[in-house]
XYZ file of C-alpha atoms in Angstrom:
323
model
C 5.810 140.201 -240.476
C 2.730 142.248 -240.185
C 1.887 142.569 -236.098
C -1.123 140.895 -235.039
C -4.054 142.102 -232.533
C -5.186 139.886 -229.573
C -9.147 139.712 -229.489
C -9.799 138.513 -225.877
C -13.186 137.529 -226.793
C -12.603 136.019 -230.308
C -12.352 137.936 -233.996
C -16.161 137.158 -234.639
C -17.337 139.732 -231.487
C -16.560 143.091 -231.805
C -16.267 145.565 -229.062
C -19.217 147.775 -229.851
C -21.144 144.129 -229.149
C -19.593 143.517 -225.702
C -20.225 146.856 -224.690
C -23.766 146.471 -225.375
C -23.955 143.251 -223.724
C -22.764 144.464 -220.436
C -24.623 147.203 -220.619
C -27.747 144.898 -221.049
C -26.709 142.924 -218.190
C -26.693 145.572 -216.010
C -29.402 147.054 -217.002
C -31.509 143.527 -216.040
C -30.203 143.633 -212.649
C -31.314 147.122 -212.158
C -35.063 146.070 -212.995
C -34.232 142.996 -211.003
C -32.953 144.441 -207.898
C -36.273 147.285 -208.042
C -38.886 144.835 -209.271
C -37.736 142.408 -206.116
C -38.487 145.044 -203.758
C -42.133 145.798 -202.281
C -41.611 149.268 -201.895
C -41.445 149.587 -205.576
C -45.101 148.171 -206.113
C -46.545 150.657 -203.119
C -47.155 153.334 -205.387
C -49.460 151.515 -207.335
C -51.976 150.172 -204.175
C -51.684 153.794 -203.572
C -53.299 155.192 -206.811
C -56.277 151.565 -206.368
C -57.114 152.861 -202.724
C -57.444 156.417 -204.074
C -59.801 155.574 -206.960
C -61.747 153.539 -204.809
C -62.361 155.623 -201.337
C -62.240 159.417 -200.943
C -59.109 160.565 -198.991
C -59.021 160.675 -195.455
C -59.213 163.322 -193.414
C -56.169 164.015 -190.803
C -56.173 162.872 -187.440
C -58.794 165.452 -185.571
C -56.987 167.009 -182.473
C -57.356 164.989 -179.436
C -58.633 166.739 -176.067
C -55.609 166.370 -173.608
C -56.719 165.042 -170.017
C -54.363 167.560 -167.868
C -53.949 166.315 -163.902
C -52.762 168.756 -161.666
C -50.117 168.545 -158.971
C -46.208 168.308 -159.141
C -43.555 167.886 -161.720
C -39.595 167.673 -162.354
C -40.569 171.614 -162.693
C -40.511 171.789 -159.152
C -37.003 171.143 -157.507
C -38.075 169.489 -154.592
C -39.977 166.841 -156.590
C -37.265 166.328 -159.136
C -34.314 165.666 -155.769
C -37.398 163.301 -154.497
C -37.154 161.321 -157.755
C -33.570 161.222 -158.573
C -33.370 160.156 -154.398
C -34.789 156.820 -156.172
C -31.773 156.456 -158.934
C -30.290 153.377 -156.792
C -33.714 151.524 -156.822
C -33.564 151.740 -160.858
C -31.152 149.136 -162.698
C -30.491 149.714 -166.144
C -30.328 146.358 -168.397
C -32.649 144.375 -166.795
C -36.777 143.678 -167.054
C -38.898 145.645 -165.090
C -38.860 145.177 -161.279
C -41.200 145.953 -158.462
C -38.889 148.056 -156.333
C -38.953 150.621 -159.616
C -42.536 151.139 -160.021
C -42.156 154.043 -157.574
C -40.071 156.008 -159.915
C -42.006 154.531 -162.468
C -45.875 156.084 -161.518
C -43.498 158.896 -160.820
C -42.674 160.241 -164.184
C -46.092 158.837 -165.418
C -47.911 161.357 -162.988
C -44.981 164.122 -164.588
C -46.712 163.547 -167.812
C -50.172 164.080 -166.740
C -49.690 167.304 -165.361
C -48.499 168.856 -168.525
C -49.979 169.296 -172.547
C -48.018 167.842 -175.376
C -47.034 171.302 -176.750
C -45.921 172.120 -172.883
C -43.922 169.239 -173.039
C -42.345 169.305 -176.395
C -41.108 173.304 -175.798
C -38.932 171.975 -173.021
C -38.120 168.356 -174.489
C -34.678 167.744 -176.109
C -33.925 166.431 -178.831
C -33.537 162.339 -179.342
C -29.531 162.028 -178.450
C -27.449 159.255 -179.831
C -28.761 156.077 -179.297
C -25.346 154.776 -178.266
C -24.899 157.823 -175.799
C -28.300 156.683 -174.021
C -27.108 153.096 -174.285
C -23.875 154.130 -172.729
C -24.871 156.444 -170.048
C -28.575 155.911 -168.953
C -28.065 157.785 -165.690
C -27.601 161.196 -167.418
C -30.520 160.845 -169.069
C -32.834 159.649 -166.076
C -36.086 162.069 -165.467
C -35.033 163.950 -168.322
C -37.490 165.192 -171.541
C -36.844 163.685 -174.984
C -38.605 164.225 -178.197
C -38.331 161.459 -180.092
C -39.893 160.739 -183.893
C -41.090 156.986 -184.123
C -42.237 154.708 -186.440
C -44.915 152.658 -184.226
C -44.959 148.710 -185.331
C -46.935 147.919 -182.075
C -49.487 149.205 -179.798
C -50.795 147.424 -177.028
C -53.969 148.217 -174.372
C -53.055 146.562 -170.793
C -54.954 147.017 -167.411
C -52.401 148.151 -164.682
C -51.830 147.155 -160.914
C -53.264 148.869 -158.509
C -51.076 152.273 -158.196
C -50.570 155.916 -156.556
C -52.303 157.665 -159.643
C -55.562 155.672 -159.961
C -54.722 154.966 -163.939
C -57.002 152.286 -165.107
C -55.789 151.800 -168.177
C -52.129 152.066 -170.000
C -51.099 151.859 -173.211
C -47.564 150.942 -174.598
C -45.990 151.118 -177.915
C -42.802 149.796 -180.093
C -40.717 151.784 -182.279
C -38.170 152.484 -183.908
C -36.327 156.024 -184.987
C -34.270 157.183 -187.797
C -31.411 157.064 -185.307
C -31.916 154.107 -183.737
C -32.122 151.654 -186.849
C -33.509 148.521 -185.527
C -33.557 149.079 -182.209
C -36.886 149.570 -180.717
C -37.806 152.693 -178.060
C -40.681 151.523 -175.644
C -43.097 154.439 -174.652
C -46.325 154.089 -172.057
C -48.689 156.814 -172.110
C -52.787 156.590 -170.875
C -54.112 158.343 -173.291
C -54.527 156.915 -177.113
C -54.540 159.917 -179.795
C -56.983 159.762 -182.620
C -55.677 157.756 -185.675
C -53.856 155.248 -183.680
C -54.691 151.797 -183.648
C -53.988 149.437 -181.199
C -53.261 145.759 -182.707
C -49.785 144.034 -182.596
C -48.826 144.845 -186.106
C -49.150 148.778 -186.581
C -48.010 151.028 -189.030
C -47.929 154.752 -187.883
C -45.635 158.322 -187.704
C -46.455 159.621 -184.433
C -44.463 162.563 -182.021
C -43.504 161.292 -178.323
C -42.225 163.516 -176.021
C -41.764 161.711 -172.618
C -39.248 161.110 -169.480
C -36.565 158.845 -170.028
C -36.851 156.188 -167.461
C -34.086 153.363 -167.786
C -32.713 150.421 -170.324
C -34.844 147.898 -170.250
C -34.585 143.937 -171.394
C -37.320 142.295 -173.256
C -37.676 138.428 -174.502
C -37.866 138.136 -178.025
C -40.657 135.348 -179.919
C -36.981 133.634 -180.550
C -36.269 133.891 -176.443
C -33.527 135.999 -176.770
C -33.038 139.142 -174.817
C -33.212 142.692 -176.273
C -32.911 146.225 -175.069
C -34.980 148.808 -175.191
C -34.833 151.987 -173.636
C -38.386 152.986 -171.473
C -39.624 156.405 -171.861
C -43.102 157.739 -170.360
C -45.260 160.609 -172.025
C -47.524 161.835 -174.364
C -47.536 161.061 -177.915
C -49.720 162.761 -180.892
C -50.264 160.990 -184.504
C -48.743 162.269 -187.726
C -50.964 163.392 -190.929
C -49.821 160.706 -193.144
C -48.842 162.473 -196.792
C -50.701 162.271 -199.731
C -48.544 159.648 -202.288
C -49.516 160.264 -205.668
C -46.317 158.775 -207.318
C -43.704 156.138 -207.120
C -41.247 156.477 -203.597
C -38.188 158.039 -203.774
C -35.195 156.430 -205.374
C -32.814 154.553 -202.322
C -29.143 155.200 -202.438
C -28.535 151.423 -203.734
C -30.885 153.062 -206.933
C -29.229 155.853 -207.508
C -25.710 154.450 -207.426
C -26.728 151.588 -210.095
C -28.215 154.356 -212.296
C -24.839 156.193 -211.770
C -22.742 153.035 -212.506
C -25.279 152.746 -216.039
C -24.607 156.342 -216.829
C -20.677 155.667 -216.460
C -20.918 153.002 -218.746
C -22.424 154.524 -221.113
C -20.667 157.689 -221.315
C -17.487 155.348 -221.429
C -18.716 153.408 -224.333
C -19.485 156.807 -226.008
C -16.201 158.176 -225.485
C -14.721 154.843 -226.833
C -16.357 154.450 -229.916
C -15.805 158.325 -230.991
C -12.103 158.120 -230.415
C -12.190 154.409 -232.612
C -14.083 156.547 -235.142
C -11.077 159.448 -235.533
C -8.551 157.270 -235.457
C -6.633 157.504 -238.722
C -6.320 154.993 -240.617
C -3.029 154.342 -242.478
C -3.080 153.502 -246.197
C -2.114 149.529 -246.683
C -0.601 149.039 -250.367
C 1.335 145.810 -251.624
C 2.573 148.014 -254.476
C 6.330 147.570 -255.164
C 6.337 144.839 -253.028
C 7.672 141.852 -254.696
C 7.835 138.368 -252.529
C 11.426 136.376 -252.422
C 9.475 133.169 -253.318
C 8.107 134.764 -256.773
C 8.762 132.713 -259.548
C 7.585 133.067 -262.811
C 5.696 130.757 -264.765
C 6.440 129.741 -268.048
C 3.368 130.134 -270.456
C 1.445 126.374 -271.002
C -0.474 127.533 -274.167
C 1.902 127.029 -277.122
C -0.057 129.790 -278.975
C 0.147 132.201 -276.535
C 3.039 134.805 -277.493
C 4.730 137.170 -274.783
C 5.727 140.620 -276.223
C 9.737 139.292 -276.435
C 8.704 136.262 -277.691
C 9.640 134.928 -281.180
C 6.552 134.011 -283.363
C 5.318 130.355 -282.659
C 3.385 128.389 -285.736
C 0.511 126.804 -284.981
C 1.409 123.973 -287.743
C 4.462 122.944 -288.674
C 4.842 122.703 -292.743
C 5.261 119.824 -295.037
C 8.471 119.300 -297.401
C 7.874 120.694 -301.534
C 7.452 117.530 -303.562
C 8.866 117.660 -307.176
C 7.139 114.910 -310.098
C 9.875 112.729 -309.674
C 9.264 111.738 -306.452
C 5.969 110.761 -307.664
C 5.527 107.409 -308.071
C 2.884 105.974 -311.049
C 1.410 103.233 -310.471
């Protein structure tokens, strides 16, 4: 009995067309999953606000207001602040008996120039480390990279500096994912705005000062960690094309690229396949029987001669009857 191929899918579809349909499907949710995201349309408000306005220039350098008088430069200052470490708890909102410490690092700031401050600044640690351990990092320099989402202009209490007005902004780093950083700072560099919903690259470099908790619009509490400084904005870049692929992109393109190499590789090996010669000569089935010929004409080449008539008996003149 001749062996018999299971078709999954039916006789009617052939491979080569379930190949291609999965490949189509997949395709459609790659457009699906880029066209669904807003970053994918950016590009193109891009290239409308270039046409329409000339480019902007970068942020002009801003003059630096420099106070003078003491810093954590100067040893006896720094033991003075650090003399306040039991007044500061980390973890909780912002309390009067801190706002010593507080005008403390503020006046640090004042005293020196961003680029003074960002040759002795460290680098932003792990986020989890600061988290962890906020008293290692008390009165010490950070550089951090943030993306501002919020900017606010307040009036302070009355204080030891004489600082009229403050200014404090949200954001986040690379690092630190969704977690905000809170920086003050009194003076606002050109090509900030200040409004509660703020999109800007800008370089702090500030004092750590403790962990702070904040109340969310849903009243839940948050921490941020409070930093005072200096910050300076970043030129944004010229985008003249589409953004850069994400890593959810590139592994869907990869997955496409699989398939299709795999489909290749399929239907070249179905293509050199041999194919083995099917003959039913020789072959004679039990059940044969053969028919005897209907057509009493027809004659088989062992066959006796058949007449088509059969013919009459001689009749002689006696057998004639006269009437």
């Amino acid at each position: 009995m001749r062996r018999r191929i299971a078709r999954p899918f039916g006789s009617s579809i052939p491979a080569t067309r379930t190949l291609s349909l999965l490949v189509s499907m997949a395709v459609i949710g790659a457009l699906y999953s880029t066209a669904r995201e807003a970053s994918s349309w950016r590009w193109l408000e891009v290239q409308a606000e270039e046409a329409g306005t000339a480019p902007a220039p970068p942020p002009a350098a801003s003059a630096e207001t420099i106070v003078a008088g003491p810093n954590d430069l100067d040893p006896a200052e720094f033991a003075k602040f650090m003399s306040l470490d039991e007044l500061v708890s980390d973890r909780t909102q912002l309390r009067q008996r801190e706002m010593i410490a507080y005008w403390q690092l503020v006046g640090w700031s004042r005293t020196q120039s961003q680029a003074d401050l960002e040759k002795r600044a460290q680098s932003e640690p792990a986020l989890t480390q600061l988290w962890a351990e906020p008293e290692n990092y008390r009165g010490k320099l950070l550089r951090l990279r943030l993306n501002v989402r919020r900017v606010l202009k307040y009036t302070p209490s009355e204080n030891p500096l004489g600082v009229t007005v403050c200014y404090e902004a949200m954001g986040w780093t690379d690092e630190s994912k969704s977690i905000p950083y809170t920086v003050v700072f009194t003076e606002l560099p050109p090509g900030l705005p200040v409004g509660a919903k703020v999109e800007s690259e800008v370089i702090f470099v500030g004092y750590f000062f403790k962990i702070m908790t904040y109340q969310t619009f849903d009243d839940k509490a948050r921490g941020t960690p409070l930093l005072m400084g200096r910050l300076r904005s970043i030129a944004p870049q010229k985008a003249g094309g589409p953004p850069p692929a994400t890593s959810r992109e590139l592994a869907i393109v990869g997955m496409l690229g699989a398939v299709l190499i795999g489909g290749v590789i399929l239907l070249q090996r179905k293509k050199k396949r041999p194919v083995r010669p099917h003959s039913n000569a020789g072959v004679i089935d039990s059940q044969w029987v053969p028919i005897a010929p209907t057509d009493p004409t027809s004659v088989g080449l062992l066959d006796e001669p058949v007449p088509s008539l059969q013919t009459a008996p001689a009749t002689t003149p006696a057998d004639t009857v006269s009437p």
